[in-house]
Coordinates of N, CA, C and O in Angstrom, one line a residue:
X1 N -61.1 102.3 0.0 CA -61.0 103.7 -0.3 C -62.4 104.3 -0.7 O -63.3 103.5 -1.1
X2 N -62.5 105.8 -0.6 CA -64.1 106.6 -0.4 C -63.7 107.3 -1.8 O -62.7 107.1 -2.4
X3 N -64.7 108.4 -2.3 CA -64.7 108.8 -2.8 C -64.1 110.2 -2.3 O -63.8 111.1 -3.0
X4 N -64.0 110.2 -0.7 CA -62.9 111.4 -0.4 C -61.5 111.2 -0.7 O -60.9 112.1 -1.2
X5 N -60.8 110.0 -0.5 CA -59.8 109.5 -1.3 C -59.5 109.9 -2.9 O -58.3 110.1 -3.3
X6 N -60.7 109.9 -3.6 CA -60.5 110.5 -5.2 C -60.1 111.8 -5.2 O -59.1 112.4 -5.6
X7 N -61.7 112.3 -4.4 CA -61.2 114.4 -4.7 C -60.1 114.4 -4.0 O -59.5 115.4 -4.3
X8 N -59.1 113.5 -2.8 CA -57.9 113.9 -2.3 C -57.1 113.9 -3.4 O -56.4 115.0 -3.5
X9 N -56.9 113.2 -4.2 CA -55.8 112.9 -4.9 C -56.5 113.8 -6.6 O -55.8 113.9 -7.6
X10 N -57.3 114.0 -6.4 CA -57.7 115.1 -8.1 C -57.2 116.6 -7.0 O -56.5 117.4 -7.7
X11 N -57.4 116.8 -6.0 CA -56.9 118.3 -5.6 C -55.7 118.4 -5.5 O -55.0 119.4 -5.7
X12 N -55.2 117.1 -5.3 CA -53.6 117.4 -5.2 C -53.1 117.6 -6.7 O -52.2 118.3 -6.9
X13 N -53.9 116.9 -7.7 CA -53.0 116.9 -8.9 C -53.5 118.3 -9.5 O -52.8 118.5 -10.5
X14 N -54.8 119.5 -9.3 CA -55.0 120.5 -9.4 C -54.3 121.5 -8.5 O -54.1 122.7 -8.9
X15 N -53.8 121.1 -7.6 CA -52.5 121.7 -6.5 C -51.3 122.4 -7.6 O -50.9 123.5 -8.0
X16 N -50.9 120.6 -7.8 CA -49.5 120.4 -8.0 C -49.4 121.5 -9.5 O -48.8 122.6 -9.4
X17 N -49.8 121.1 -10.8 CA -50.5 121.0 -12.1 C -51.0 122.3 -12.2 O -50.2 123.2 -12.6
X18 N -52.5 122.5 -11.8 CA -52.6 124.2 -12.0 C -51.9 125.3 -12.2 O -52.1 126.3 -12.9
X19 N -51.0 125.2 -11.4 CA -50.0 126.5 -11.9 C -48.5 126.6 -13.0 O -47.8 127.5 -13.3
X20 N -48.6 125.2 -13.3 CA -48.0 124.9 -14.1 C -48.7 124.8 -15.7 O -48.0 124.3 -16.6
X21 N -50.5 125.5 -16.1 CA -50.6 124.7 -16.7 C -50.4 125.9 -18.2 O -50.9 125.8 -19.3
X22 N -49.7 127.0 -17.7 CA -49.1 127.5 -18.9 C -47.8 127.3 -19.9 O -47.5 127.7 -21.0
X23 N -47.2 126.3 -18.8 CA -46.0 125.3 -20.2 C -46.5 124.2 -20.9 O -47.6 123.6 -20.9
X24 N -45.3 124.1 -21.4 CA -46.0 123.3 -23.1 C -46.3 121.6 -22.8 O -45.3 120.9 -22.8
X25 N -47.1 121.3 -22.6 CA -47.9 119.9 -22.3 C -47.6 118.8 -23.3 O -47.8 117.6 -23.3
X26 N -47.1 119.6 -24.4 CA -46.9 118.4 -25.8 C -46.0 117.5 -25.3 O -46.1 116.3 -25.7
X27 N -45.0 117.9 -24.5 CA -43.8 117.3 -24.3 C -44.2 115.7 -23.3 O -45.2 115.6 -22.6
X28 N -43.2 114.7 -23.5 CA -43.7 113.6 -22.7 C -43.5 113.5 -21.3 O -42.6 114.0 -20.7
X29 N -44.6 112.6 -20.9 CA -44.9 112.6 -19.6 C -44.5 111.6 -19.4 O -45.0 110.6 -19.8
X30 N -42.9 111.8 -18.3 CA -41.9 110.9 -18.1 C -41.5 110.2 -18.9 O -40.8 110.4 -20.0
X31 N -42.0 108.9 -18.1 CA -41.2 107.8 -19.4 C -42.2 107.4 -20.2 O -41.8 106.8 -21.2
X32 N -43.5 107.6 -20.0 CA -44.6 107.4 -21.2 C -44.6 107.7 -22.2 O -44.2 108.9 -22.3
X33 N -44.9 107.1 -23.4 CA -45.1 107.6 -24.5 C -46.0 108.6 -25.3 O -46.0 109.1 -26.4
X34 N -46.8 108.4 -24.0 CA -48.1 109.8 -24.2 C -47.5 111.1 -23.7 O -46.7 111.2 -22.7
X35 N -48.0 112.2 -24.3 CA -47.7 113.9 -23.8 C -48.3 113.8 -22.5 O -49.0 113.0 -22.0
X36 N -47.8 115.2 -22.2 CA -48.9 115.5 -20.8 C -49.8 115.7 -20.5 O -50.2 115.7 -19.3
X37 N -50.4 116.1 -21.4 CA -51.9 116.4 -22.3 C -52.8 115.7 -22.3 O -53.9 116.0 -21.7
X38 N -52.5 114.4 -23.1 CA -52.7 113.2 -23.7 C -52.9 112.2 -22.5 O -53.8 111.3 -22.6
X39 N -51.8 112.4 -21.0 CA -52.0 111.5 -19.9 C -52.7 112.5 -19.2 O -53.7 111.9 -18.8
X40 N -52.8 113.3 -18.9 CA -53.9 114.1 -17.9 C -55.6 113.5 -18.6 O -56.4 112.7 -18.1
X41 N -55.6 114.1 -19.8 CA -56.8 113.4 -20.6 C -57.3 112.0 -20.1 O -58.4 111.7 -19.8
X42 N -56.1 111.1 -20.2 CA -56.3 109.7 -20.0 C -56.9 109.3 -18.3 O -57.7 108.5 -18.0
X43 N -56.1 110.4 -17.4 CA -56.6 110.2 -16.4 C -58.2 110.7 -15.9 O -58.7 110.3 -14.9
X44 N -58.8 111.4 -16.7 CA -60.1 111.7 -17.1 C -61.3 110.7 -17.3 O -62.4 110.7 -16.8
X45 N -60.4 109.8 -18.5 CA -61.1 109.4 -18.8 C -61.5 107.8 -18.0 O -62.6 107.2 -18.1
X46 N -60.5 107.6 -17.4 CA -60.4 106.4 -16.6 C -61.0 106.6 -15.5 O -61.5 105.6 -15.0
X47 N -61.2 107.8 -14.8 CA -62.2 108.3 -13.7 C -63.5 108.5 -14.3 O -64.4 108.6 -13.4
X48 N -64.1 108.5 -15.7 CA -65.2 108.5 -15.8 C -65.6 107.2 -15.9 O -66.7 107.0 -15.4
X49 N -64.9 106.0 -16.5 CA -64.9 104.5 -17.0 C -65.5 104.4 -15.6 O -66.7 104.3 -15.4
X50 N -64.4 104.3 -14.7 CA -64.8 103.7 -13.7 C -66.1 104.5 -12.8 O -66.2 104.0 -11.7
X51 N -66.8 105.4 -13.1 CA -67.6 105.8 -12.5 C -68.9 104.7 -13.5 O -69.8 104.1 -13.0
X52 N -68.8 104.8 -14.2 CA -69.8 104.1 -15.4 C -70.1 102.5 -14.6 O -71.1 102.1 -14.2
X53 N -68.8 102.0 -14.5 CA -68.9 100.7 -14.1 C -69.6 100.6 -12.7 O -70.4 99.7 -12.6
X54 N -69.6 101.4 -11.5 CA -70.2 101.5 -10.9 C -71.4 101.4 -10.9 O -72.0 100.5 -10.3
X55 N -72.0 102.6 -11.7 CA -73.5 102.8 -12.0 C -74.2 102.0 -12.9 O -75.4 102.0 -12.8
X56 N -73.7 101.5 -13.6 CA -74.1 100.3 -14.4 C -73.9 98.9 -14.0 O -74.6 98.1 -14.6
X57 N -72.8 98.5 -12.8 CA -72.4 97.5 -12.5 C -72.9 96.1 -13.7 O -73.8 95.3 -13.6
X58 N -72.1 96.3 -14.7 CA -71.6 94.9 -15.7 C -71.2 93.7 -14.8 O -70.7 93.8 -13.7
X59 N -71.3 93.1 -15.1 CA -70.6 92.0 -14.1 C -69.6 91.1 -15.4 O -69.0 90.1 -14.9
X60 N -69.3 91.2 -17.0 CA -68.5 91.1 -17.9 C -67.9 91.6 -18.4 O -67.1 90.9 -18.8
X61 N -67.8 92.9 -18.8 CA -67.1 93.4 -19.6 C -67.0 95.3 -19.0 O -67.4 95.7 -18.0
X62 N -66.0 96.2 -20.2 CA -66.3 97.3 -19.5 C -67.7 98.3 -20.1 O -68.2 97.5 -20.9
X63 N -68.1 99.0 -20.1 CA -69.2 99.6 -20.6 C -68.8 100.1 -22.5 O -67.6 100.4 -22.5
X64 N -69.3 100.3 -23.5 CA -68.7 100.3 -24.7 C -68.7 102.0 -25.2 O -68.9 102.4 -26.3
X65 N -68.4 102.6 -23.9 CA -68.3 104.0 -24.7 C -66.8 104.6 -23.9 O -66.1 104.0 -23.1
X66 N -66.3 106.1 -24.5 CA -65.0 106.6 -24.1 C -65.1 108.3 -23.6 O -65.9 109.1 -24.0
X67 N -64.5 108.6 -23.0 CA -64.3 110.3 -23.4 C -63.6 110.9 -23.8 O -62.4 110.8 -23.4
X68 N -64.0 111.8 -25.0 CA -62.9 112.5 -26.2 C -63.3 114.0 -25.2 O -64.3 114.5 -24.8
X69 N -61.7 114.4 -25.2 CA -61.9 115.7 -24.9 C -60.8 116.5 -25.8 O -59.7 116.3 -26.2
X70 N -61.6 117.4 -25.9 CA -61.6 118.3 -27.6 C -60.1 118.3 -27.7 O -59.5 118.6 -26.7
X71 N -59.6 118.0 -28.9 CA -57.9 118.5 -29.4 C -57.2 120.3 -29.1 O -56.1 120.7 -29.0
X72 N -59.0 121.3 -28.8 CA -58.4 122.7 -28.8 C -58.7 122.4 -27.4 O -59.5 121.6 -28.0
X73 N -58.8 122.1 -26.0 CA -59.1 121.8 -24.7 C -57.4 121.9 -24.1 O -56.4 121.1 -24.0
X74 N -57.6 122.9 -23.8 CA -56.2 123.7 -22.9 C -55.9 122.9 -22.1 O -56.7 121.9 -21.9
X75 N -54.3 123.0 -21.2 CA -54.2 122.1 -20.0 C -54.9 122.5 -18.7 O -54.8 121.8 -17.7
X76 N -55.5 123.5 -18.8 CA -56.3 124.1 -17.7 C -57.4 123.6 -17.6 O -57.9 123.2 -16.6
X77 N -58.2 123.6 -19.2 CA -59.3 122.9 -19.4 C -59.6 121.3 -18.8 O -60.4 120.9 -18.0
X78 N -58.5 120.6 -19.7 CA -58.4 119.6 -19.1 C -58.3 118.8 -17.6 O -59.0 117.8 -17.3
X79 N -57.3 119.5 -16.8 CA -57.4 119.4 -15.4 C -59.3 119.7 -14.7 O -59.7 119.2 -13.7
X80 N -60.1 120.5 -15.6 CA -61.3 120.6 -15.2 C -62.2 119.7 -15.8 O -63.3 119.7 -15.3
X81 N -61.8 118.9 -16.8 CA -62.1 117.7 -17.1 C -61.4 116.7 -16.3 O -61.8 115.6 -16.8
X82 N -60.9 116.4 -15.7 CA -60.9 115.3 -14.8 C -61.5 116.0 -13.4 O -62.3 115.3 -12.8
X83 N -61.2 117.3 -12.9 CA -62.2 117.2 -11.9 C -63.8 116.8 -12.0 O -64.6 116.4 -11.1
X84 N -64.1 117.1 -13.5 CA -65.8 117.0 -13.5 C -65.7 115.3 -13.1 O -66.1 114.7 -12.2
X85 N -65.0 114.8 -14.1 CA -65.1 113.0 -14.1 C -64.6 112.3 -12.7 O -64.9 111.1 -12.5
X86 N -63.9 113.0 -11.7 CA -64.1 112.5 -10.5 C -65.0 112.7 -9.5 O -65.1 112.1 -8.4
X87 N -65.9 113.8 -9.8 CA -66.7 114.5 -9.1 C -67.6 113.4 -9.5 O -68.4 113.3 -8.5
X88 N -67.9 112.3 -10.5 CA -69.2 111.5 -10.8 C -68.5 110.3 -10.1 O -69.2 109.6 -9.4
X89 N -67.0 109.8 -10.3 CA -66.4 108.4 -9.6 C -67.0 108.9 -8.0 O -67.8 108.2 -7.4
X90 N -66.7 110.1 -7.5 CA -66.9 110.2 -6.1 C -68.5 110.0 -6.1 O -69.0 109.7 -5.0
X91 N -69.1 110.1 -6.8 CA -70.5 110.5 -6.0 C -71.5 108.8 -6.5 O -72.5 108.3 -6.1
X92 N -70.7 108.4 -7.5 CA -71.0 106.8 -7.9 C -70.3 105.6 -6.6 O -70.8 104.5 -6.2
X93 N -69.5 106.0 -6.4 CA -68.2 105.3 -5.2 C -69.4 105.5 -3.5 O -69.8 104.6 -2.8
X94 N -69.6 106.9 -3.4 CA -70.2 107.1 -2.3 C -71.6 106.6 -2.0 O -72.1 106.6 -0.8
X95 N -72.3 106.3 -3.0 CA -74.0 106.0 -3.0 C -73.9 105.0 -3.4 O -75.0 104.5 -3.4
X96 N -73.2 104.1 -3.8 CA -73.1 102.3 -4.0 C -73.1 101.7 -2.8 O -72.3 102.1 -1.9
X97 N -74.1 100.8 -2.6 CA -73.6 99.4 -1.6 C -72.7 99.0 -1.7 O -72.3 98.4 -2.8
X98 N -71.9 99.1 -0.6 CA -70.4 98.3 -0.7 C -70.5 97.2 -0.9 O -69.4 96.6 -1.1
X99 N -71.6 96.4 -0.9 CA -71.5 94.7 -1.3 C -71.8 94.9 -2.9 O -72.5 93.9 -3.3
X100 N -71.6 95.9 -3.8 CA -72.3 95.9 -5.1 C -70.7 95.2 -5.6 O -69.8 95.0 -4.7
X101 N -70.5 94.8 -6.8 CA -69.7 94.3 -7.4 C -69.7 94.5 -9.1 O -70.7 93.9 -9.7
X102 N -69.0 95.2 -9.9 CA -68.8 94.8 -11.4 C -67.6 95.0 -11.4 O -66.6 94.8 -10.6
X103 N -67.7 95.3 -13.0 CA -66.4 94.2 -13.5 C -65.1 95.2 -14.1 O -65.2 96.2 -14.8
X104 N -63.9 94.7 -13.8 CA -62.9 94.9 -13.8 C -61.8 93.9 -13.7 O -60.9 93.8 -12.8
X105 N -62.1 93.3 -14.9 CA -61.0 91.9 -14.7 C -61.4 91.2 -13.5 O -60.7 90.8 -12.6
X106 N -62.7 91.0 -13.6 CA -63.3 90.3 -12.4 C -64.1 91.5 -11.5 O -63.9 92.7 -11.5
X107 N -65.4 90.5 -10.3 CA -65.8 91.3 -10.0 C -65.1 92.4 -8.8 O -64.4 92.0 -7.9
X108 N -65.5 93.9 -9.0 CA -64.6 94.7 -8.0 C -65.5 95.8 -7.3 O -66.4 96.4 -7.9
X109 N -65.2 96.0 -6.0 CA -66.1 96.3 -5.3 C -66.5 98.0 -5.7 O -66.4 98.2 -6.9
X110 N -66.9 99.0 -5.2 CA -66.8 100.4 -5.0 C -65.5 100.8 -4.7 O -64.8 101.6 -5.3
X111 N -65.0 100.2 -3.5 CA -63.4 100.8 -3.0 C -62.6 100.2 -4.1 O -62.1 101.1 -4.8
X112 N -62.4 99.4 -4.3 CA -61.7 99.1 -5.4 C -61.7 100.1 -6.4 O -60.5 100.4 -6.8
X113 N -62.8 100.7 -7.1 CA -62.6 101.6 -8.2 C -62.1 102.6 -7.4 O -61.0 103.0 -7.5
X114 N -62.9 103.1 -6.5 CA -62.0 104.2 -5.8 C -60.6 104.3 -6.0 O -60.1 105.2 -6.6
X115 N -59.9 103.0 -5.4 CA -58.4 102.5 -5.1 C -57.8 103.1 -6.7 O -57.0 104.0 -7.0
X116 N -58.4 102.2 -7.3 CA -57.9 102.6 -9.3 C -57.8 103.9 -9.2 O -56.7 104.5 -9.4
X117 N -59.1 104.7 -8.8 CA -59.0 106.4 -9.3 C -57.9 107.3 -9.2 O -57.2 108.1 -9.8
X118 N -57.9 106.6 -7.7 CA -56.4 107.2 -6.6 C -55.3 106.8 -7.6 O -54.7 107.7 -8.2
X119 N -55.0 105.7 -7.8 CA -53.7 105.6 -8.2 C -53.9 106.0 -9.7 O -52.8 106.3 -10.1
X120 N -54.6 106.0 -10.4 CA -53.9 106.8 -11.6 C -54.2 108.3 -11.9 O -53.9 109.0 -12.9
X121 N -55.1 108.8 -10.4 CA -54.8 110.2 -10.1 C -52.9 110.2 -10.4 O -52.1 110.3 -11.4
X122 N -53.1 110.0 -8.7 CA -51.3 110.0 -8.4 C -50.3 109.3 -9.4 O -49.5 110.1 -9.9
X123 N -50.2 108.3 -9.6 CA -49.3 107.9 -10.6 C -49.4 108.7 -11.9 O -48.4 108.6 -12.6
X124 N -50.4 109.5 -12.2 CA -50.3 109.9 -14.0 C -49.3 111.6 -13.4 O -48.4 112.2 -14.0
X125 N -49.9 111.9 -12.3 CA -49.8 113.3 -11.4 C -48.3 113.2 -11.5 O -47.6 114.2 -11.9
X126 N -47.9 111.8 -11.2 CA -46.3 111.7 -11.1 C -45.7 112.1 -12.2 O -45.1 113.2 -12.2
X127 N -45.9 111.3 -13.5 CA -45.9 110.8 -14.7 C -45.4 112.6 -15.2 O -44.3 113.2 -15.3
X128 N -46.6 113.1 -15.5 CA -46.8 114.4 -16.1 C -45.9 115.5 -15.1 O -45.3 116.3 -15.9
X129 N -45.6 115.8 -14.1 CA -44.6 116.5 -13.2 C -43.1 115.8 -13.7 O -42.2 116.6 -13.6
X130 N -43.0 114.7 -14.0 CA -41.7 114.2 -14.1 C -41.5 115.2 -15.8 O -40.4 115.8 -16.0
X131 N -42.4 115.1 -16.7 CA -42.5 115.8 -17.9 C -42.0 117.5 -18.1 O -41.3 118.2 -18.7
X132 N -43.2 117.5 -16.7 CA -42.9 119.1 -16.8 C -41.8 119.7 -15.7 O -41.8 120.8 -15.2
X133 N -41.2 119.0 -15.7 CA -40.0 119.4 -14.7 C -40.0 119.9 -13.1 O -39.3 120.6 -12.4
X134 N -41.2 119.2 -12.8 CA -41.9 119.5 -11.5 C -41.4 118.3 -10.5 O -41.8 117.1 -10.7
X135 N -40.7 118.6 -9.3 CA -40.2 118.1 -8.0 C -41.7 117.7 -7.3 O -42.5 118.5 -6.7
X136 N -41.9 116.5 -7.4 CA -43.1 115.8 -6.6 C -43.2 114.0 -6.1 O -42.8 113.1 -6.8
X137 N -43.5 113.9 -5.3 CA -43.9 112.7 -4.9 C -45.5 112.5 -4.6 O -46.0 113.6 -4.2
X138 N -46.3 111.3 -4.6 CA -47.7 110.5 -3.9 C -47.9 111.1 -3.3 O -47.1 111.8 -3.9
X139 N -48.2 111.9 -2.3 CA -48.8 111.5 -1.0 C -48.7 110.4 -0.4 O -49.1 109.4 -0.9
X140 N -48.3 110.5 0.6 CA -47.8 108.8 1.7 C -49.4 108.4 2.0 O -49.9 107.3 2.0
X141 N -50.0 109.3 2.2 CA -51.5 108.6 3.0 C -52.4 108.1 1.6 O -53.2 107.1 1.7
X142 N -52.3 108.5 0.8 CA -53.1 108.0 -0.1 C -52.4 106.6 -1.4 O -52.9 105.7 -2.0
X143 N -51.2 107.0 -1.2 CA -50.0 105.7 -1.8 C -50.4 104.8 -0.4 O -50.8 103.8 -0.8
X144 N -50.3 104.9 0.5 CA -50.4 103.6 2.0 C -51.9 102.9 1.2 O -51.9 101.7 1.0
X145 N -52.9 103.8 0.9 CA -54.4 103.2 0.3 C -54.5 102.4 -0.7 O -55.3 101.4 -0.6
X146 N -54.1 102.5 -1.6 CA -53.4 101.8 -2.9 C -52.6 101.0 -2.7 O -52.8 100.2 -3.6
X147 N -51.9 100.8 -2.2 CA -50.9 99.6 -1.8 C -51.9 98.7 -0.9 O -52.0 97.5 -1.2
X148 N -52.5 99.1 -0.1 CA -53.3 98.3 0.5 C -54.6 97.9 -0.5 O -55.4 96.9 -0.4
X149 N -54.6 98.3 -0.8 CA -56.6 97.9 -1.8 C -55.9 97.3 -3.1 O -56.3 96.3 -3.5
X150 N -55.0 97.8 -3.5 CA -54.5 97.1 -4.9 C -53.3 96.3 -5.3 O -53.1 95.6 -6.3
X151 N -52.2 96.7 -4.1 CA -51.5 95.2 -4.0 C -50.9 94.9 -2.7 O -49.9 95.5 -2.2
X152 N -51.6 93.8 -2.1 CA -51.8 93.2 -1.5 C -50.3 93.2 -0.8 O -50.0 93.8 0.2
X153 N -49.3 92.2 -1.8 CA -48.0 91.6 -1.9 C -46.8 92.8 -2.0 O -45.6 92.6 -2.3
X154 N -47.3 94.0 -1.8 CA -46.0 95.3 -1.5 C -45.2 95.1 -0.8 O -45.6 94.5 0.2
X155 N -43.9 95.5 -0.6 CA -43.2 95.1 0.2 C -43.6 96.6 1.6 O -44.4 97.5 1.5
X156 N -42.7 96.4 2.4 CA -43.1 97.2 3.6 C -41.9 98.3 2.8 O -41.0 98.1 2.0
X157 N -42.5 99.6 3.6 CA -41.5 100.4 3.4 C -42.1 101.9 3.1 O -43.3 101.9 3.0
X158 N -41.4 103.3 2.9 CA -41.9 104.4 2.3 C -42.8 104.3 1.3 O -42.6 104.1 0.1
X159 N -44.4 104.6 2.1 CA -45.0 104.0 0.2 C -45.4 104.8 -0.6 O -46.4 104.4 -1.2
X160 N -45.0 106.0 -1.1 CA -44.5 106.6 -2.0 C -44.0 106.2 -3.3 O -44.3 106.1 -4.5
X161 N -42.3 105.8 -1.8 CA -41.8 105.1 -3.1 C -42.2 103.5 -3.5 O -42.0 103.1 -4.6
X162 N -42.8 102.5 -2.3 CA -43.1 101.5 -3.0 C -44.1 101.3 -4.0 O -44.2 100.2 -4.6
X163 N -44.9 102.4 -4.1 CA -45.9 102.5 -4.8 C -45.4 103.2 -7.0 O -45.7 103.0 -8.2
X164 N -44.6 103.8 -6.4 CA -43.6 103.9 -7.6 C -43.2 102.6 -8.4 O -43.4 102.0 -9.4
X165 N -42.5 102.4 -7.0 CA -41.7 100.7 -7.7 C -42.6 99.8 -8.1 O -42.5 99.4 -9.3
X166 N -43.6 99.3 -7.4 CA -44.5 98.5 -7.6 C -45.5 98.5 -9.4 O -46.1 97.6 -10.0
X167 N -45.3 99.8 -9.8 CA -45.9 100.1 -10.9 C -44.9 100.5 -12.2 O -45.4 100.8 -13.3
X168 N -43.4 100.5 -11.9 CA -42.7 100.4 -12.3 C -42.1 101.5 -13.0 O -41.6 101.6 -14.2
X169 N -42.2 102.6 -12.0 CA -41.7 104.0 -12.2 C -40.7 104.5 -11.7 O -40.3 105.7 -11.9
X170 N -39.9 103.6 -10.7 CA -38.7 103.5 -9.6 C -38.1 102.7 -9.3 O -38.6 101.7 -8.9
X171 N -36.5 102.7 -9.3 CA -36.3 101.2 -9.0 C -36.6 101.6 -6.8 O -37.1 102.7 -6.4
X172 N -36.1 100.5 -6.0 CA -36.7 100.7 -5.0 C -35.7 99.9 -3.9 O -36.0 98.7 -3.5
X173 N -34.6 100.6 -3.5 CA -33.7 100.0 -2.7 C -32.9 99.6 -3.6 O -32.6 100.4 -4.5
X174 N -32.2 97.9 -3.6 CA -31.7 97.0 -4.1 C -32.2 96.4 -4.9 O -31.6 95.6 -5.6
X175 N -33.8 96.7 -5.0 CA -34.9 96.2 -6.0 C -34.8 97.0 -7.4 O -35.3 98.1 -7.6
X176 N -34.1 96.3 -8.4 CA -34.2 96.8 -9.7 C -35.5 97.7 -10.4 O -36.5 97.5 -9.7
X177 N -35.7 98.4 -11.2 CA -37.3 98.6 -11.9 C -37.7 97.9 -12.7 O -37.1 97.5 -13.7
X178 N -39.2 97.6 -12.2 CA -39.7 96.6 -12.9 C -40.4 96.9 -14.5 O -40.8 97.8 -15.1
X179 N -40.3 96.0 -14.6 CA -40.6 96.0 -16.0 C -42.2 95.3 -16.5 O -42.6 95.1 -17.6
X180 N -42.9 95.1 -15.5 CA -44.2 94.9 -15.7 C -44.8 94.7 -14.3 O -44.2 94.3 -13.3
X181 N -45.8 95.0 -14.3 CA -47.1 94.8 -12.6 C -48.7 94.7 -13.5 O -49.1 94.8 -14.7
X182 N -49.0 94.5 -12.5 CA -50.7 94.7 -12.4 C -51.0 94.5 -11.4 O -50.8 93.5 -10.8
X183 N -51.9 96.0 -10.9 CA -52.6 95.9 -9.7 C -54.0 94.3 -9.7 O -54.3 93.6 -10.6
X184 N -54.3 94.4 -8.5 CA -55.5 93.7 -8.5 C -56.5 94.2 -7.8 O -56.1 94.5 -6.7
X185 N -57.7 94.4 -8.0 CA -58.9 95.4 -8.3 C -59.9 93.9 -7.4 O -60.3 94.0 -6.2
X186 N -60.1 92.8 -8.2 CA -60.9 92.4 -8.4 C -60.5 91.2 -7.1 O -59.6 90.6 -6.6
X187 N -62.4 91.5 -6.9 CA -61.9 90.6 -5.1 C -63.0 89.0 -5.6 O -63.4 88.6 -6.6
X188 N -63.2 88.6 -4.2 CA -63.7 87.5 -4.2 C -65.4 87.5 -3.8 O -66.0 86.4 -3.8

């Protein structure tokens, strides 16, 4: 995955989100125990991590800093805090050597963080719409990318929803909901 892949999945969740972002965000996002607030933030901040790792390429650990975004930082605001922090994953993602490698539970390429961005775009996108009472699904083209870059072992099928199931936000057919996953990032 590119860093057009990120801004795809940050526009959709400023799509979906933006016009919603005058109700009350306190409330929880889905089944998380974080608000909607609180997980939009998080998706911020995980697009900035991973832009760091890029540009610093660690090959041990993750880099030792975070992003606090202010307690008075509206949900409007915030949505423009994750576009700024994807705007640096895209442009860190796009100007790396694809043979560069750091670390994420091992070493992981550029597409790889891409892959992460995308899915905790989309999945938190889910997460916080399920909160705010908003009718949404993935994107099939960008859930097919994430399934492909981060688990390998998905089963075949609508990947929306395998992409739900797999992360344990859906049960999935006959397939119960899971109760734990981990993507895999980190290649060889």
């Amino acid at each position: 995955m590119t860093g057009a892949d990120v801004r795809a999945a940050v526009d959709e969740m400023v799509r979906v989100l933006g016009p919603a972002t005058d109700r009350d965000w306190s409330v929880r996002a889905g089944d998380l125990e974080w608000s909607c607030w609180a997980t939009a933030a998080h998706v911020a901040h995980d697009l900035l991590a991973y832009a760091g790792q890029v540009s610093a390429t660690p090959t041990d650990r993750y880099l030792p800093f975070d992003l606090r975004v202010r307690e008075d930082a509206s949900p409007a605001d915030v949505l423009t805090v994750v576009t700024a922090s994807a705007g640096l994953l895209c442009a860190a993602v796009d100007t790396a050597d694809p043979r560069l490698r750091a670390w994420h539970w091992g070493p992981c390429d550029p597409g790889g963080f891409a892959a992460m961005g995308v899915a905790e775009t989309v999945l938190h996108t889910y997460d916080i719409t399920r909160g705010l009472g908003l009718p949404w699904r993935p994107p099939a083209r960008l859930s097919s990318g994430v399934l492909r870059r981060l688990f390998p072992d998905a089963p075949a099928g609508n990947a929306p929803e395998v992409l739900l199931w797999m992360t344990g936000r859906a049960a999935l057919d006959d397939r119960p909901r899971r109760t734990s996953w981990a993507w895999r990032a980190a290649i060889d």
